[in-house]
Short mmCIF file of C-alpha atoms in Angstrom, two decimals:
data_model
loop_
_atom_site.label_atom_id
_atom_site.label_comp_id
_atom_site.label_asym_id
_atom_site.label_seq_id
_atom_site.Cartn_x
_atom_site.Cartn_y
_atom_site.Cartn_z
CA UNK A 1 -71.69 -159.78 50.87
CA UNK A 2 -68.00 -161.12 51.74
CA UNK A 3 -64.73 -160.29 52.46
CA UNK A 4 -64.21 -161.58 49.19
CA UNK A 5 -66.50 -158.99 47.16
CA UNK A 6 -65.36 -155.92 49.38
CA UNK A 7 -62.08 -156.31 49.95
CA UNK A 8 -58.98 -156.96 47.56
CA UNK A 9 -55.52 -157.19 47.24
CA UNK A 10 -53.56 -156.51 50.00
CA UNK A 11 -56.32 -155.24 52.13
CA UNK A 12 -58.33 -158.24 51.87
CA UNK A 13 -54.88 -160.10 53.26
CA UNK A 14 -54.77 -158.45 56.19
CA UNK A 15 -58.25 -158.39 57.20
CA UNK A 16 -58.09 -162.44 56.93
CA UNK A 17 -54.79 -162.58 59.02
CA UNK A 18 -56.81 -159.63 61.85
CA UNK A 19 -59.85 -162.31 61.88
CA UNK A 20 -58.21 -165.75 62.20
CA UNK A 21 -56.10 -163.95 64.71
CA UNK A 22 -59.41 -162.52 66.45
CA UNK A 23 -61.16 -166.19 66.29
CA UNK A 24 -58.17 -168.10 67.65
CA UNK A 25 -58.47 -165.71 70.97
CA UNK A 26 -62.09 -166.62 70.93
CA UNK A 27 -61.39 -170.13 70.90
CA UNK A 28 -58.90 -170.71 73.55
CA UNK A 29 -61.25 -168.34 75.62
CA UNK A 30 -64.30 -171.12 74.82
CA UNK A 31 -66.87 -167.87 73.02
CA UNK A 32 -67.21 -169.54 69.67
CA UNK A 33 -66.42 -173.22 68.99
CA UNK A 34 -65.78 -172.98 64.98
CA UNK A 35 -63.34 -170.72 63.39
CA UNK A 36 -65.36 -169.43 60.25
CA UNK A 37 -62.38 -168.13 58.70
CA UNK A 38 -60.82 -171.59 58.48
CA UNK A 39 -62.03 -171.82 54.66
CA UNK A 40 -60.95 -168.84 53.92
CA UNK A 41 -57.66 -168.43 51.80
CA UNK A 42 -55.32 -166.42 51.06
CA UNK A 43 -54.13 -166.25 47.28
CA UNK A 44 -50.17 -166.31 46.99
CA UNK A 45 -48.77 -163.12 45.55
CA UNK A 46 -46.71 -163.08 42.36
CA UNK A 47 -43.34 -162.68 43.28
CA UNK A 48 -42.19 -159.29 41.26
CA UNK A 49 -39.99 -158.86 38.62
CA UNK A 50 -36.20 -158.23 39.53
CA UNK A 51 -34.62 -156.59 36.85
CA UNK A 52 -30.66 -155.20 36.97
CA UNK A 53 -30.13 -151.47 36.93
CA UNK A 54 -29.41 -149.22 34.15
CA UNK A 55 -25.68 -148.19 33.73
CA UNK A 56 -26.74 -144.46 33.80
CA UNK A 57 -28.61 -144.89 37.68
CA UNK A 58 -25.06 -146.96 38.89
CA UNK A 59 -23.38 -143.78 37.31
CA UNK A 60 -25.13 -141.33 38.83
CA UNK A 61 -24.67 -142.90 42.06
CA UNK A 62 -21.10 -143.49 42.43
CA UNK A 63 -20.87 -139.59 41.10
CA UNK A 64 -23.07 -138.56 44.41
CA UNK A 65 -20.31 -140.51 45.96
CA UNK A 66 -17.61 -137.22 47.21
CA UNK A 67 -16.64 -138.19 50.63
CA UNK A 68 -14.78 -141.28 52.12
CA UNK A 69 -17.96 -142.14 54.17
CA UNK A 70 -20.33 -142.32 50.98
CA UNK A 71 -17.87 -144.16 48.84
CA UNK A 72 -17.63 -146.86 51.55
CA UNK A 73 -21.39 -147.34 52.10
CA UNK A 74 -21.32 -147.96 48.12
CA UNK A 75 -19.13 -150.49 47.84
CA UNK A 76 -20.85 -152.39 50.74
CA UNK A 77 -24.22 -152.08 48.97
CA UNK A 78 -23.32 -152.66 45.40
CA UNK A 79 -20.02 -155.16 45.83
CA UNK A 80 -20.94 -156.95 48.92
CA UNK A 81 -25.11 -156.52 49.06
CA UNK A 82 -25.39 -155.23 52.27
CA UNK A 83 -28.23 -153.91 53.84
CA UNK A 84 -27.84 -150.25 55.16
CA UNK A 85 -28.07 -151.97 58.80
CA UNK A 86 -25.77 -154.51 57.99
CA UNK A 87 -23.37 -151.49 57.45
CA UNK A 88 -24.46 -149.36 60.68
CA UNK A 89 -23.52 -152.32 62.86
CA UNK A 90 -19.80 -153.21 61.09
CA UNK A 91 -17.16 -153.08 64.00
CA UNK A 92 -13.72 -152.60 63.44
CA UNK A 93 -12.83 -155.78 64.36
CA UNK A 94 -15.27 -156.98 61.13
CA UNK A 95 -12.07 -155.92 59.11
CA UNK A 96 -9.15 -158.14 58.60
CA UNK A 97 -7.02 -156.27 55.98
CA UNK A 98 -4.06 -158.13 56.51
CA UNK A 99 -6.21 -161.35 55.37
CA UNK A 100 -8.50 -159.77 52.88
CA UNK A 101 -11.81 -160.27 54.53
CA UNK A 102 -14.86 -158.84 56.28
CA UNK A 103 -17.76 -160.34 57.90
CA UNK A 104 -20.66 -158.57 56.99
CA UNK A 105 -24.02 -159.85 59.48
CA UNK A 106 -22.03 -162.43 60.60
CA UNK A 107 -21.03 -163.47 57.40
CA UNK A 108 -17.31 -163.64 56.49
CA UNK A 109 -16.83 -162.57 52.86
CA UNK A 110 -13.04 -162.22 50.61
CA UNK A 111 -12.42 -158.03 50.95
CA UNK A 112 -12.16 -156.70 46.97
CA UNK A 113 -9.68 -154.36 45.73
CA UNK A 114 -12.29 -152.05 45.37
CA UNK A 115 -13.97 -152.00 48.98
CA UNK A 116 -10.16 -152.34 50.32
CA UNK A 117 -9.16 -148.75 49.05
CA UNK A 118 -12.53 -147.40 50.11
CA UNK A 119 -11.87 -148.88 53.36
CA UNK A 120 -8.37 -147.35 54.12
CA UNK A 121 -9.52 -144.36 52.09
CA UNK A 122 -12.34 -144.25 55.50
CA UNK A 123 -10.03 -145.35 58.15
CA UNK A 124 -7.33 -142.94 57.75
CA UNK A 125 -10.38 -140.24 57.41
CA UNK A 126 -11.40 -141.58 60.68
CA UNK A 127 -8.04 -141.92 62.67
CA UNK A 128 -7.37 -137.89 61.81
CA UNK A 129 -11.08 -136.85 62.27
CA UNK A 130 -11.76 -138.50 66.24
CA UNK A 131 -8.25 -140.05 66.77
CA UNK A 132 -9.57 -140.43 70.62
CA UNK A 133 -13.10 -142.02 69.92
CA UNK A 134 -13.85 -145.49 71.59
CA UNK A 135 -16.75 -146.32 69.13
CA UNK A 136 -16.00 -150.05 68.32
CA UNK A 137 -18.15 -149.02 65.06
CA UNK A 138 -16.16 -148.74 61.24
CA UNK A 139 -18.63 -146.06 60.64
CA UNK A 140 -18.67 -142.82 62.81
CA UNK A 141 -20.53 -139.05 63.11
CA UNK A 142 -19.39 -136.13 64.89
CA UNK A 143 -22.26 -137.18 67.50
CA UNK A 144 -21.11 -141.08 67.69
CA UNK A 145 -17.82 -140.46 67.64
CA UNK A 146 -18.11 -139.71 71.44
CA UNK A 147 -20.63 -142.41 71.98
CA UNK A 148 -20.78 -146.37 71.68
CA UNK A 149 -23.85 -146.41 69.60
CA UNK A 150 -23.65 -146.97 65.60
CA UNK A 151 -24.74 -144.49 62.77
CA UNK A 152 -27.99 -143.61 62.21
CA UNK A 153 -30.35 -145.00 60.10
CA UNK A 154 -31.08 -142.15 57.59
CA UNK A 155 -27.48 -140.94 57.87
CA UNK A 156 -26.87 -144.33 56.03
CA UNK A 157 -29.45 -144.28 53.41
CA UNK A 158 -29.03 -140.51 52.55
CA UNK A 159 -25.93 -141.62 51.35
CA UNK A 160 -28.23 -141.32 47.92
CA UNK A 161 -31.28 -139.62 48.81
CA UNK A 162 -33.35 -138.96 45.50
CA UNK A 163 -31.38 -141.36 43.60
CA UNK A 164 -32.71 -144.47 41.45
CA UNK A 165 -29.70 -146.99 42.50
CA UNK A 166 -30.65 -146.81 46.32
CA UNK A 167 -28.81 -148.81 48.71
CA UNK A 168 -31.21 -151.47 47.97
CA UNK A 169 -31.58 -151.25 44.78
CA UNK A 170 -27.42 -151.65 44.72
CA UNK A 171 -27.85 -154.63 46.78
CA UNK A 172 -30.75 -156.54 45.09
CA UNK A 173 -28.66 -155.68 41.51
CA UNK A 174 -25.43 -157.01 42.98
CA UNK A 175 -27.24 -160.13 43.98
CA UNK A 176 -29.28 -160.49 40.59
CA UNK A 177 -25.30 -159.81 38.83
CA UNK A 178 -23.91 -162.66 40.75
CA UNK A 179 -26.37 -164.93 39.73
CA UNK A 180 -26.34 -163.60 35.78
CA UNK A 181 -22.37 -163.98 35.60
CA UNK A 182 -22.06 -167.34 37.51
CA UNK A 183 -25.13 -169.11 36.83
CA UNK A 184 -28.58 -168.86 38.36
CA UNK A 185 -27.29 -171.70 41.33
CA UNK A 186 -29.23 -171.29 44.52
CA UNK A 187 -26.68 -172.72 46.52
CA UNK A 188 -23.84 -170.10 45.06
CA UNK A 189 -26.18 -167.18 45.91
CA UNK A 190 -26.52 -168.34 49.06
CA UNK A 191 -22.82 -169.23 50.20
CA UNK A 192 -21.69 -165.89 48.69
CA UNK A 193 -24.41 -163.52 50.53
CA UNK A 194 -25.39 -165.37 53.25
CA UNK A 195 -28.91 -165.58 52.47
CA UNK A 196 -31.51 -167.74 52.90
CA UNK A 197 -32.76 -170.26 50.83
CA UNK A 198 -35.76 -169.02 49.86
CA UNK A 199 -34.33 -165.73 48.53
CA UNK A 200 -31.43 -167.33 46.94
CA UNK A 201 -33.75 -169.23 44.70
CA UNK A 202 -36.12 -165.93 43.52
CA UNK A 203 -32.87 -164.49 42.41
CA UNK A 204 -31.63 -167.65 40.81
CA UNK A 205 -35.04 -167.78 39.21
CA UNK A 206 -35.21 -164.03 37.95
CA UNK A 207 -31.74 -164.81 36.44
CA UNK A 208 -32.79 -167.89 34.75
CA UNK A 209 -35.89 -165.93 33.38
CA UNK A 210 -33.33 -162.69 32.11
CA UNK A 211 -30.76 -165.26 30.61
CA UNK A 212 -33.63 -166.98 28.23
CA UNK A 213 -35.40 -163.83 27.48
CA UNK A 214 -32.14 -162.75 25.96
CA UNK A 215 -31.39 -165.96 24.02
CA UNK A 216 -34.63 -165.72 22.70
CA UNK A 217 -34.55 -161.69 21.50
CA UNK A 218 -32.98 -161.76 17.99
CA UNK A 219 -30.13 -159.69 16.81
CA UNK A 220 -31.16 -156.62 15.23
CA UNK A 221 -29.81 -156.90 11.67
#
């Protein structure tokens, strides 16, 4: 009996990679002389299904959304696709109001209408709430706010705890958007969100994919 007809699916993945990590040591130490797991392989898994998120689960979220500090983390997820730590580690010095831009993980990015007011909406929060703090980071807690250190992680995504459009969710839909209303171009996905290439082409392909399935559905009479 083999891995093969005992193990499957992801399990069967990882036991490969454990081996041919366990027989590589052997090698280089000289106990074995030939890797059996060399002809084993590993089947490629199906990359899954992006789909966009319903209007109600986007409503529901920017309804959670009742303080400065939640309506900020929004608009980074859903307008700008960023990942909750992308938005623990903005610094102050990420925003350029004046010019209309933030660099979000090192990636500079035109500021929206929409982000701007949420923005000023936090800052002037901020500036009353620890006028004194020397945290270099946009987003603060009563506990940061007297130390250096950026926001936690849960404090971040609890932002919508229990909610369908998580953080991610927001961020993988504004990404999947992007490439629905401008064409599903790699490149484009790429230069707006600063991803890699690999990524920008999934999302350029689930686009492609959502964009003929609904030339192909028929009107409903």
């Amino acid at each position: 009996m083999t891995i093969k007809d005992t193990l499957q699916g992801a399990k069967r993945e990882n036991t490969i990679v454990a081996l041919r990590s366990l027989m590589r040591f052997c090698r280089k130490s000289g106990r074995i002389f030939r890797d059996p797991t060399t002809r084993i392989r590993i089947a490629r898994r199906p990359d899954k299904v992006i789909l966009p998120l319903a209007s109600g689960d986007i409503d529901r979220a920017v309804t959670t959304a009742t303080t400065p500090a939640i309506r900020l983390i929004l608009a980074l997820a859903a307008v700008h696709a960023a990942r909750p730590k992308m938005i623990r580690d903005l610094r102050l010095d990420d925003i350029d109001l004046g010019n209309h831009r933030i660099t979000i993980g090192g990636h500079p990015r035109p500021l929206d209408e929409l982000t701007r007011q949420a923005l000023l909406a936090w800052l002037d929060y901020r500036r009353s709430r620890w006028p004194n703090t020397a945290n270099p980071h946009l987003l603060l807690t009563q506990h940061t706010a007297m130390e250096t250190s950026p926001v936690g992680r849960l404090w971040v995504t609890n932002a919508v705890q229990g909610l369908t459009a998580t953080l991610e969710r927001l961020r993988i839909d504004r990404q999947l958007e992007e490439a629905l209303t401008r064409g599903p171009d790699p490149l484009h996905l790429a230069a707006v969100f600063g991803i890699d290439d690999k990524t920008a082409i999934r999302y350029a392909n689930a686009a492609r994919h959502l964009l003929q399935s609904t030339a192909e559905t028929p009107e409903p009479p």
